[in-house]
PDB file of C-alpha atoms and ligand atoms in Angstrom:
ATOM      1  CA  UNK A 182       5.444   6.545  24.830  1.00 64.00           C
ATOM      2  CA  UNK A 183       5.396   7.041  21.064  1.00 92.00           C
ATOM      3  CA  UNK A 184       2.634   6.812  18.501  1.00 97.00           C
ATOM      4  CA  UNK A 185       3.819   6.417  14.930  1.00 98.00           C
ATOM      5  CA  UNK A 186       1.903   6.622  11.672  1.00 98.00           C
ATOM      6  CA  UNK A 187       3.771   4.767   8.927  1.00 98.00           C
ATOM      7  CA  UNK A 188       2.697   4.991   5.284  1.00 98.00           C
ATOM      8  CA  UNK A 189       4.290   2.477   2.932  1.00 98.00           C
ATOM      9  CA  UNK A 190       4.383   2.390  -0.868  1.00 98.00           C
ATOM     10  CA  UNK A 191       5.685   0.115  -3.592  1.00 98.00           C
ATOM     11  CA  UNK A 192       9.326   0.828  -2.625  1.00 98.00           C
ATOM     12  CA  UNK A 193       8.961  -1.209   0.576  1.00 98.00           C
ATOM     13  CA  UNK A 194       8.215  -4.311  -1.516  1.00 98.00           C
ATOM     14  CA  UNK A 195      10.766  -3.574  -4.285  1.00 98.00           C
ATOM     15  CA  UNK A 196      13.460  -5.771  -2.714  1.00 98.00           C
ATOM     16  CA  UNK A 197      10.912  -8.601  -2.558  1.00 98.00           C
ATOM     17  CA  UNK A 198      10.853  -8.490  -6.368  1.00 97.00           C
ATOM     18  CA  UNK A 199       7.498  -6.751  -6.774  1.00 96.00           C
ATOM     19  CA  UNK A 200       7.851  -3.884  -9.222  1.00 93.00           C
ATOM     20  CA  UNK A 201       7.271  -0.256  -8.326  1.00 96.00           C
ATOM     21  CA  UNK A 202       5.031   1.873 -10.562  1.00 96.00           C
ATOM     22  CA  UNK A 203       6.910   5.016 -11.550  1.00 94.00           C
ATOM     23  CA  UNK A 204      10.583   4.078 -11.425  1.00 92.00           C
ATOM     24  CA  UNK A 205      12.254   3.537 -14.847  1.00 91.00           C
ATOM     25  CA  UNK A 206      10.906   0.215 -16.157  1.00 92.00           C
ATOM     26  CA  UNK A 207       8.144   0.297 -13.519  1.00 95.00           C
ATOM     27  CA  UNK A 208       4.666  -1.179 -13.897  1.00 95.00           C
ATOM     28  CA  UNK A 209       3.124   2.002 -15.355  1.00 95.00           C
ATOM     29  CA  UNK A 210       5.984   2.273 -17.864  1.00 94.00           C
ATOM     30  CA  UNK A 211       4.993  -1.128 -19.274  1.00 94.00           C
ATOM     31  CA  UNK A 212       1.226  -0.965 -18.869  1.00 94.00           C
ATOM     32  CA  UNK A 213      -1.300   1.849 -19.320  1.00 96.00           C
ATOM     33  CA  UNK A 214      -3.078   2.391 -15.974  1.00 96.00           C
ATOM     34  CA  UNK A 215      -6.102   3.907 -17.724  1.00 97.00           C
ATOM     35  CA  UNK A 216      -6.647   0.580 -19.530  1.00 97.00           C
ATOM     36  CA  UNK A 217      -6.106  -1.555 -16.409  1.00 98.00           C
ATOM     37  CA  UNK A 218      -6.829   0.249 -13.178  1.00 98.00           C
ATOM     38  CA  UNK A 219     -10.106   2.141 -13.586  1.00 98.00           C
ATOM     39  CA  UNK A 220     -13.752   1.033 -13.278  1.00 97.00           C
ATOM     40  CA  UNK A 221     -14.225   2.126 -16.905  1.00 98.00           C
ATOM     41  CA  UNK A 222     -11.375  -0.121 -18.076  1.00 98.00           C
ATOM     42  CA  UNK A 223     -12.940  -3.076 -16.245  1.00 98.00           C
ATOM     43  CA  UNK A 224     -16.354  -2.381 -17.778  1.00 97.00           C
ATOM     44  CA  UNK A 225     -14.820  -2.112 -21.266  1.00 97.00           C
ATOM     45  CA  UNK A 226     -12.522  -5.150 -21.135  1.00 97.00           C
ATOM     46  CA  UNK A 227     -12.754  -7.265 -17.960  1.00 97.00           C
ATOM     47  CA  UNK A 228     -10.614 -10.066 -19.448  1.00 97.00           C
ATOM     48  CA  UNK A 229      -7.704  -7.679 -19.984  1.00 98.00           C
ATOM     49  CA  UNK A 230      -7.989  -6.317 -16.430  1.00 98.00           C
ATOM     50  CA  UNK A 231      -8.256  -9.842 -14.961  1.00 98.00           C
ATOM     51  CA  UNK A 232      -5.151 -10.945 -16.909  1.00 98.00           C
ATOM     52  CA  UNK A 233      -3.135  -8.026 -15.457  1.00 98.00           C
ATOM     53  CA  UNK A 234      -4.179  -8.720 -11.849  1.00 98.00           C
ATOM     54  CA  UNK A 235      -3.835 -12.513 -12.298  1.00 98.00           C
ATOM     55  CA  UNK A 236      -0.207 -11.938 -13.295  1.00 97.00           C
ATOM     56  CA  UNK A 237       0.393  -9.658 -10.297  1.00 97.00           C
ATOM     57  CA  UNK A 238      -1.303 -12.203  -7.987  1.00 98.00           C
ATOM     58  CA  UNK A 239       0.976 -14.986  -9.319  1.00 97.00           C
ATOM     59  CA  UNK A 240       4.056 -12.792  -8.767  1.00 97.00           C
ATOM     60  CA  UNK A 241       2.917 -11.966  -5.243  1.00 98.00           C
ATOM     61  CA  UNK A 242       2.371 -15.611  -4.320  1.00 98.00           C
ATOM     62  CA  UNK A 243       5.964 -16.411  -5.279  1.00 97.00           C
ATOM     63  CA  UNK A 244       7.436 -13.382  -3.436  1.00 98.00           C
ATOM     64  CA  UNK A 245       8.535 -13.198   0.199  1.00 98.00           C
ATOM     65  CA  UNK A 246       8.680 -10.311   2.680  1.00 98.00           C
ATOM     66  CA  UNK A 247      12.018  -8.526   3.086  1.00 98.00           C
ATOM     67  CA  UNK A 248      13.857  -7.010   6.056  1.00 98.00           C
ATOM     68  CA  UNK A 249      11.818  -3.782   5.875  1.00 98.00           C
ATOM     69  CA  UNK A 250       8.518  -5.636   6.335  1.00 98.00           C
ATOM     70  CA  UNK A 251      10.048  -7.610   9.212  1.00 98.00           C
ATOM     71  CA  UNK A 252      11.373  -4.474  10.923  1.00 98.00           C
ATOM     72  CA  UNK A 253       7.958  -2.783  10.757  1.00 98.00           C
ATOM     73  CA  UNK A 254       6.351  -5.839  12.382  1.00 98.00           C
ATOM     74  CA  UNK A 255       8.913  -5.591  15.234  1.00 98.00           C
ATOM     75  CA  UNK A 256       8.234  -1.861  15.484  1.00 98.00           C
ATOM     76  CA  UNK A 257       4.543  -2.517  16.208  1.00 98.00           C
ATOM     77  CA  UNK A 258       5.270  -5.020  18.984  1.00 97.00           C
ATOM     78  CA  UNK A 259       8.156  -2.933  20.361  1.00 97.00           C
ATOM     79  CA  UNK A 260       6.062   0.247  20.557  1.00 97.00           C
ATOM     80  CA  UNK A 261       3.107  -1.607  22.083  1.00 97.00           C
ATOM     81  CA  UNK A 262       5.398  -3.068  24.778  1.00 96.00           C
ATOM     82  CA  UNK A 263       6.468   0.499  25.619  1.00 93.00           C
ATOM     83  CA  UNK A 264       2.883   1.781  25.881  1.00 95.00           C
ATOM     84  CA  UNK A 265       2.867   3.373  22.419  1.00 96.00           C
ATOM     85  CA  UNK A 266       1.516   2.176  19.113  1.00 97.00           C
ATOM     86  CA  UNK A 267       1.885   1.982  15.342  1.00 98.00           C
ATOM     87  CA  UNK A 268      -0.734   2.683  12.685  1.00 98.00           C
ATOM     88  CA  UNK A 269       0.607   0.913   9.607  1.00 98.00           C
ATOM     89  CA  UNK A 270      -1.100   2.208   6.482  1.00 98.00           C
ATOM     90  CA  UNK A 271      -0.096   0.839   3.100  1.00 98.00           C
ATOM     91  CA  UNK A 272      -0.881   1.789  -0.467  1.00 98.00           C
ATOM     92  CA  UNK A 273       0.314  -1.677  -1.440  1.00 98.00           C
ATOM     93  CA  UNK A 274      -2.174  -4.363  -2.357  1.00 98.00           C
ATOM     94  CA  UNK A 275       0.288  -7.147  -1.482  1.00 98.00           C
ATOM     95  CA  UNK A 276       0.166  -9.067   1.827  1.00 98.00           C
ATOM     96  CA  UNK A 277       3.888  -8.892   2.632  1.00 98.00           C
ATOM     97  CA  UNK A 278       3.412  -6.819   5.805  1.00 98.00           C
ATOM     98  CA  UNK A 279       1.048  -9.490   7.141  1.00 98.00           C
ATOM     99  CA  UNK A 280       3.342 -12.346   6.112  1.00 98.00           C
ATOM    100  CA  UNK A 281       6.211 -10.617   7.971  1.00 98.00           C
ATOM    101  CA  UNK A 282       4.110 -10.609  11.144  1.00 98.00           C
ATOM    102  CA  UNK A 283       2.241  -7.276  11.158  1.00 98.00           C
ATOM    103  CA  UNK A 284      -1.098  -8.028  12.801  1.00 97.00           C
ATOM    104  CA  UNK A 285      -2.852  -4.789  11.827  1.00 97.00           C
ATOM    105  CA  UNK A 286      -2.407  -3.297   8.392  1.00 98.00           C
ATOM    106  CA  UNK A 287      -4.641  -0.627   6.899  1.00 98.00           C
ATOM    107  CA  UNK A 288      -4.831  -1.378   3.156  1.00 98.00           C
ATOM    108  CA  UNK A 289      -6.053   1.933   1.800  1.00 98.00           C
ATOM    109  CA  UNK A 290      -5.878   0.677  -1.831  1.00 98.00           C
ATOM    110  CA  UNK A 291      -7.437  -2.732  -1.110  1.00 98.00           C
ATOM    111  CA  UNK A 292      -5.971  -6.213  -1.344  1.00 98.00           C
ATOM    112  CA  UNK A 293      -4.922  -8.286  -4.341  1.00 98.00           C
ATOM    113  CA  UNK A 294      -5.685 -11.571  -2.567  1.00 98.00           C
ATOM    114  CA  UNK A 295      -9.353 -10.706  -2.174  1.00 98.00           C
ATOM    115  CA  UNK A 296     -12.235 -10.484  -4.638  1.00 98.00           C
ATOM    116  CA  UNK A 297     -15.401  -8.424  -4.501  1.00 98.00           C
ATOM    117  CA  UNK A 298     -18.693  -9.190  -6.196  1.00 98.00           C
ATOM    118  CA  UNK A 299     -20.231  -6.262  -8.050  1.00 97.00           C
ATOM    119  CA  UNK A 300     -23.603  -8.036  -7.772  1.00 96.00           C
ATOM    120  CA  UNK A 301     -23.985  -8.890  -4.074  1.00 98.00           C
ATOM    121  CA  UNK A 302     -20.998  -7.008  -2.595  1.00 97.00           C
ATOM    122  CA  UNK A 303     -19.492 -10.154  -1.010  1.00 98.00           C
ATOM    123  CA  UNK A 304     -15.749  -9.997  -0.370  1.00 97.00           C
ATOM    124  CA  UNK A 305     -13.789 -13.265  -0.315  1.00 98.00           C
ATOM    125  CA  UNK A 306     -10.198 -14.503  -0.211  1.00 97.00           C
ATOM    126  CA  UNK A 307      -8.842 -15.014  -3.724  1.00 97.00           C
ATOM    127  CA  UNK A 308      -5.569 -16.810  -4.414  1.00 96.00           C
ATOM    128  CA  UNK A 309      -6.491 -18.266  -7.805  1.00 95.00           C
ATOM    129  CA  UNK A 310      -6.998 -16.704 -11.210  1.00 96.00           C
ATOM    130  CA  UNK A 311     -10.110 -14.595 -11.586  1.00 97.00           C
ATOM    131  CA  UNK A 312     -11.913 -14.918 -14.914  1.00 96.00           C
ATOM    132  CA  UNK A 313     -15.049 -13.375 -16.328  1.00 96.00           C
ATOM    133  CA  UNK A 314     -16.645 -16.827 -16.011  1.00 95.00           C
ATOM    134  CA  UNK A 315     -15.714 -17.211 -12.319  1.00 96.00           C
ATOM    135  CA  UNK A 316     -18.896 -17.438 -10.217  1.00 96.00           C
ATOM    136  CA  UNK A 317     -19.286 -15.581  -6.910  1.00 97.00           C
ATOM    137  CA  UNK A 318     -19.198 -18.041  -3.980  1.00 96.00           C
ATOM    138  CA  UNK A 319     -21.917 -16.046  -2.196  1.00 97.00           C
ATOM    139  CA  UNK A 320     -24.557 -15.292  -4.862  1.00 98.00           C
ATOM    140  CA  UNK A 321     -23.503 -17.792  -7.527  1.00 97.00           C
ATOM    141  CA  UNK A 322     -23.514 -15.253 -10.370  1.00 96.00           C
ATOM    142  CA  UNK A 323     -20.700 -15.224 -12.908  1.00 95.00           C
ATOM    143  CA  UNK A 324     -19.151 -12.169 -14.524  1.00 93.00           C
ATOM    144  CA  UNK A 325     -19.418  -9.925 -11.464  1.00 96.00           C
ATOM    145  CA  UNK A 326     -16.187 -10.620  -9.543  1.00 98.00           C
ATOM    146  CA  UNK A 327     -13.405  -8.052  -9.532  1.00 98.00           C
ATOM    147  CA  UNK A 328     -10.161  -7.744  -7.570  1.00 98.00           C
ATOM    148  CA  UNK A 329     -10.896  -6.010  -4.246  1.00 98.00           C
ATOM    149  CA  UNK A 330      -8.526  -3.158  -5.022  1.00 98.00           C
ATOM    150  CA  UNK A 331      -9.038   0.578  -5.333  1.00 98.00           C
ATOM    151  CA  UNK A 332      -8.771   1.881  -8.882  1.00 98.00           C
ATOM    152  CA  UNK A 333      -8.134   5.393 -10.157  1.00 96.00           C
ATOM    153  CA  UNK A 334     -11.337   7.383  -9.722  1.00 96.00           C
ATOM    154  CA  UNK A 335     -12.420   5.321  -6.679  1.00 97.00           C
ATOM    155  CA  UNK A 336     -12.313   6.335  -3.028  1.00 97.00           C
ATOM    156  CA  UNK A 337      -9.452   4.895  -0.942  1.00 98.00           C
ATOM    157  CA  UNK A 338     -10.578   2.852   2.048  1.00 98.00           C
ATOM    158  CA  UNK A 339     -10.921   4.053   5.621  1.00 98.00           C
ATOM    159  CA  UNK A 340      -9.947   7.716   5.211  1.00 98.00           C
ATOM    160  CA  UNK A 341     -11.643   8.637   8.503  1.00 98.00           C
ATOM    161  CA  UNK A 342      -9.616   6.068  10.445  1.00 98.00           C
ATOM    162  CA  UNK A 343      -6.484   7.420   8.734  1.00 98.00           C
ATOM    163  CA  UNK A 344      -7.268  10.998   9.732  1.00 97.00           C
ATOM    164  CA  UNK A 345      -7.903   9.926  13.340  1.00 97.00           C
ATOM    165  CA  UNK A 346      -4.637   7.972  13.465  1.00 98.00           C
ATOM    166  CA  UNK A 347      -2.710  10.947  12.038  1.00 97.00           C
ATOM    167  CA  UNK A 348      -4.235  13.239  14.658  1.00 97.00           C
ATOM    168  CA  UNK A 349      -3.124  10.848  17.418  1.00 96.00           C
ATOM    169  CA  UNK A 350       0.434  10.284  16.109  1.00 97.00           C
ATOM    170  CA  UNK A 351       3.584  12.118  17.124  1.00 96.00           C
ATOM    171  CA  UNK A 352       5.653  11.027  14.109  1.00 97.00           C
ATOM    172  CA  UNK A 353       4.629  10.465  10.468  1.00 98.00           C
ATOM    173  CA  UNK A 354       6.932   8.296   8.347  1.00 98.00           C
ATOM    174  CA  UNK A 355       6.511   7.691   4.594  1.00 98.00           C
ATOM    175  CA  UNK A 356       8.488   4.736   3.239  1.00 98.00           C
ATOM    176  CA  UNK A 357       9.086   3.890  -0.430  1.00 98.00           C
ATOM    177  CA  UNK A 358       6.401   6.054  -1.959  1.00 98.00           C
ATOM    178  CA  UNK A 359       6.826   8.618  -4.721  1.00 96.00           C
ATOM    179  CA  UNK A 360       4.213  10.909  -3.163  1.00 92.00           C
ATOM    180  CA  UNK A 361       2.456  11.347  -6.476  1.00 92.00           C
ATOM    181  CA  UNK A 362      -0.956   9.754  -5.802  1.00 94.00           C
ATOM    182  CA  UNK A 363      -3.517  11.553  -3.666  1.00 96.00           C
ATOM    183  CA  UNK A 364      -4.856  11.383  -1.040  1.00 97.00           C
ATOM    184  CA  UNK A 365      -1.812   9.466   0.330  1.00 97.00           C
ATOM    185  CA  UNK A 366       0.570  12.095  -1.085  1.00 97.00           C
ATOM    186  CA  UNK A 367      -1.214  14.701   1.055  1.00 97.00           C
ATOM    187  CA  UNK A 368      -0.819  12.882   4.394  1.00 98.00           C
ATOM    188  CA  UNK A 369       2.476  14.670   5.043  1.00 98.00           C
ATOM    189  CA  UNK A 370       0.673  18.011   4.800  1.00 97.00           C
ATOM    190  CA  UNK A 371      -2.105  16.783   7.104  1.00 97.00           C
ATOM    191  CA  UNK A 372       0.524  15.565   9.577  1.00 97.00           C
ATOM    192  CA  UNK A 373       2.267  18.947   9.490  1.00 97.00           C
ATOM    193  CA  UNK A 374      -1.094  20.616  10.070  1.00 97.00           C
ATOM    194  CA  UNK A 375      -1.405  18.537  13.240  1.00 96.00           C
ATOM    195  CA  UNK A 376       2.077  19.686  14.279  1.00 96.00           C
ATOM    196  CA  UNK A 377       3.587  16.210  13.901  1.00 96.00           C
ATOM    197  CA  UNK A 378       7.228  15.608  12.970  1.00 97.00           C
ATOM    198  CA  UNK A 379       7.625  14.005   9.520  1.00 98.00           C
ATOM    199  CA  UNK A 380      10.246  11.691   8.031  1.00 98.00           C
ATOM    200  CA  UNK A 381      10.699  10.156   4.590  1.00 98.00           C
ATOM    201  CA  UNK A 382      12.629   6.939   3.927  1.00 98.00           C
ATOM    202  CA  UNK A 383      13.247   6.367   0.221  1.00 98.00           C
ATOM    203  CA  UNK A 384      15.875   5.162  -2.207  1.00 97.00           C
ATOM    204  CA  UNK A 385      16.189   8.769  -3.390  1.00 95.00           C
ATOM    205  CA  UNK A 386      14.345  11.930  -2.313  1.00 95.00           C
ATOM    206  CA  UNK A 387      10.764  11.787  -3.618  1.00 94.00           C
ATOM    207  CA  UNK A 388       8.913  14.618  -5.382  1.00 89.00           C
ATOM    208  CA  UNK A 389       7.476  15.422  -1.968  1.00 92.00           C
ATOM    209  CA  UNK A 390      10.797  15.375  -0.078  1.00 95.00           C
ATOM    210  CA  UNK A 391      10.816  19.120   0.661  1.00 96.00           C
ATOM    211  CA  UNK A 392       7.645  18.669   2.740  1.00 97.00           C
ATOM    212  CA  UNK A 393       9.398  16.412   5.278  1.00 98.00           C
ATOM    213  CA  UNK A 394      11.393  17.468   8.349  1.00 98.00           C
ATOM    214  CA  UNK A 395      13.856  14.652   7.699  1.00 97.00           C
ATOM    215  CA  UNK A 396      14.762  12.492   4.685  1.00 97.00           C
ATOM    216  CA  UNK A 397      16.706   9.261   4.931  1.00 98.00           C
ATOM    217  CA  UNK A 398      17.987   7.776   1.695  1.00 97.00           C
ATOM    218  CA  UNK A 399      18.709   4.113   1.109  1.00 98.00           C
ATOM    219  CA  UNK A 400      17.103   0.825   0.164  1.00 98.00           C
ATOM    220  CA  UNK A 401      14.183   0.049   2.471  1.00 98.00           C
ATOM    221  CA  UNK A 402      15.707  -3.328   3.389  1.00 98.00           C
ATOM    222  CA  UNK A 403      18.582  -1.465   5.098  1.00 98.00           C
ATOM    223  CA  UNK A 404      17.165   1.946   5.975  1.00 98.00           C
ATOM    224  CA  UNK A 405      13.976   0.682   7.667  1.00 98.00           C
ATOM    225  CA  UNK A 406      15.663  -1.786  10.076  1.00 98.00           C
ATOM    226  CA  UNK A 407      18.155   0.973  11.017  1.00 98.00           C
ATOM    227  CA  UNK A 408      15.301   3.424  11.634  1.00 98.00           C
ATOM    228  CA  UNK A 409      13.335   0.872  13.697  1.00 98.00           C
ATOM    229  CA  UNK A 410      16.395   0.057  15.820  1.00 97.00           C
ATOM    230  CA  UNK A 411      16.736   3.779  16.598  1.00 96.00           C
ATOM    231  CA  UNK A 412      13.049   4.097  17.472  1.00 95.00           C
ATOM    232  CA  UNK A 413      13.172   1.171  19.870  1.00 94.00           C
ATOM    233  CA  UNK A 414      16.575   1.904  21.420  1.00 90.00           C
ATOM    234  CA  UNK A 415      16.596   3.598  24.767  1.00 58.00           C
ATOM    235  CA  UNK A 416      12.837   4.114  24.961  1.00 49.00           C
TER     236      UNK A 416
HETATM  237  P1  LIG Y  90       5.736   4.537  -6.982  1.00 82.00           P
HETATM  238  O1  LIG Y  90       6.210   3.543  -7.988  1.00 82.00           O
HETATM  239  O2  LIG Y  90       5.063   5.753  -7.476  1.00 82.00           O
HETATM  240  O3  LIG Y  90       6.975   4.991  -6.070  1.00 82.00           O
HETATM  241  C1  LIG Y  90       7.834   4.058  -5.504  1.00 82.00           C
HETATM  242  C2  LIG Y  90       8.863   4.799  -4.673  1.00 82.00           C
HETATM  243  O4  LIG Y  90       9.689   3.825  -4.045  1.00 82.00           O
HETATM  244  C3  LIG Y  90       9.793   5.708  -5.477  1.00 82.00           C
HETATM  245  O5  LIG Y  90       9.859   6.978  -4.827  1.00 82.00           O
HETATM  246  C4  LIG Y  90      11.164   5.005  -5.423  1.00 82.00           C
HETATM  247  O6  LIG Y  90      12.243   5.920  -5.320  1.00 82.00           O
HETATM  248  C5  LIG Y  90      11.038   4.226  -4.137  1.00 82.00           C
HETATM  249  N1  LIG Y  90      11.858   2.987  -4.108  1.00 82.00           N
HETATM  250  C6  LIG Y  90      12.141   2.132  -5.121  1.00 82.00           C
HETATM  251  N2  LIG Y  90      12.872   1.101  -4.679  1.00 82.00           N
HETATM  252  C7  LIG Y  90      13.071   1.298  -3.346  1.00 82.00           C
HETATM  253  C8  LIG Y  90      13.762   0.604  -2.320  1.00 82.00           C
HETATM  254  N3  LIG Y  90      14.405  -0.544  -2.558  1.00 82.00           N
HETATM  255  N4  LIG Y  90      13.757   1.108  -1.073  1.00 82.00           N
HETATM  256  C9  LIG Y  90      13.113   2.287  -0.808  1.00 82.00           C
HETATM  257  N5  LIG Y  90      12.441   2.990  -1.731  1.00 82.00           N
HETATM  258  C10 LIG Y  90      12.427   2.518  -2.982  1.00 82.00           C
HETATM  259  O7  LIG Y  90       4.797   3.730  -5.948  1.00 82.00           O
HETATM  260  P2  LIG Y  90       3.758   4.301  -4.900  1.00 82.00           P
HETATM  261  O8  LIG Y  90       4.171   5.626  -4.386  1.00 82.00           O
HETATM  262  O9  LIG Y  90       3.490   3.220  -3.930  1.00 82.00           O
HETATM  263  O10 LIG Y  90      -2.190   2.908  -6.841  1.00 82.00           O
HETATM  264  O11 LIG Y  90       2.480   4.459  -5.807  1.00 82.00           O
HETATM  265  C11 LIG Y  90       1.291   4.922  -5.244  1.00 82.00           C
HETATM  266  C12 LIG Y  90       0.110   4.324  -5.963  1.00 82.00           C
HETATM  267  O12 LIG Y  90       0.244   4.540  -7.364  1.00 82.00           O
HETATM  268  C13 LIG Y  90      -0.025   2.823  -5.861  1.00 82.00           C
HETATM  269  O13 LIG Y  90      -0.651   2.399  -4.674  1.00 82.00           O
HETATM  270  C14 LIG Y  90      -0.845   2.468  -7.053  1.00 82.00           C
HETATM  271  C15 LIG Y  90      -0.117   3.302  -8.063  1.00 82.00           C
HETATM  272  O14 LIG Y  90      -0.831   3.668  -9.176  1.00 82.00           O
HETATM  273  C16 LIG Y  90      -3.196   2.375  -7.564  1.00 82.00           C
HETATM  274  O15 LIG Y  90      -3.037   1.469  -8.366  1.00 82.00           O
HETATM  275  C17 LIG Y  90      -4.536   2.992  -7.269  1.00 82.00           C
END
């Protein structure tokens, strides 16, 4: 029986055509996060923030999951069939894990295809453009909807559930993340504190690579299916 904690980052969706943030030419090389991904930026210029997330939502709706997402969905069912389990935690706001068949995904940075009303707190599915004039379906007020994502300066979602899942795991795997945004970047240290083995899968060793027991280099679309096959073989 095996219990795995898998943390994914933008690299797992790179081969689906969704940009990463910090690679050369990445999203934060083209756009200033302080003007687009903070509560202050939204308060100062909601139209600019909506335009950025509307573009990302359009890109997401025309993207498809890749082999890495598919392999992680098989990992969950394969481990469950063997009496183990997978806690799949993603920093990504896309829904590609779900579209590949993962039934349970912990979106610690929220979800692009959902909106949240700053007036009444209602969360709702959101596949269309959000505008300042868009009215909340629950309270009817306009000008209060925002993407249901976590911005810089805000608390990631479900940190207690994450800590519990890390404590229960026997292997921590970080896939396609640069390890530069906390608290996610610190999960490897937490895992080590719990005495869990740690593995990184990335195109190239991340800034955090020295913290891991094992590093596997390669594109997620190849390296993740190979890793999953190993995990499920002979167990
Ligand atoms: P980054 O852009 O910081 O890192 C992406 C990582 O993926 C890098 O280490 C790349 O080497 C790796 N990578 C790129 N292509 C890959 C591929 N095909 N296969 C495997 N790995 C590949 O993205 P994150 O670490 O996810 O938060 O960023 C963390 C957070 O910073 C995001 O959730 C977002 C961002 O600002 C917020 O917006 C709050």
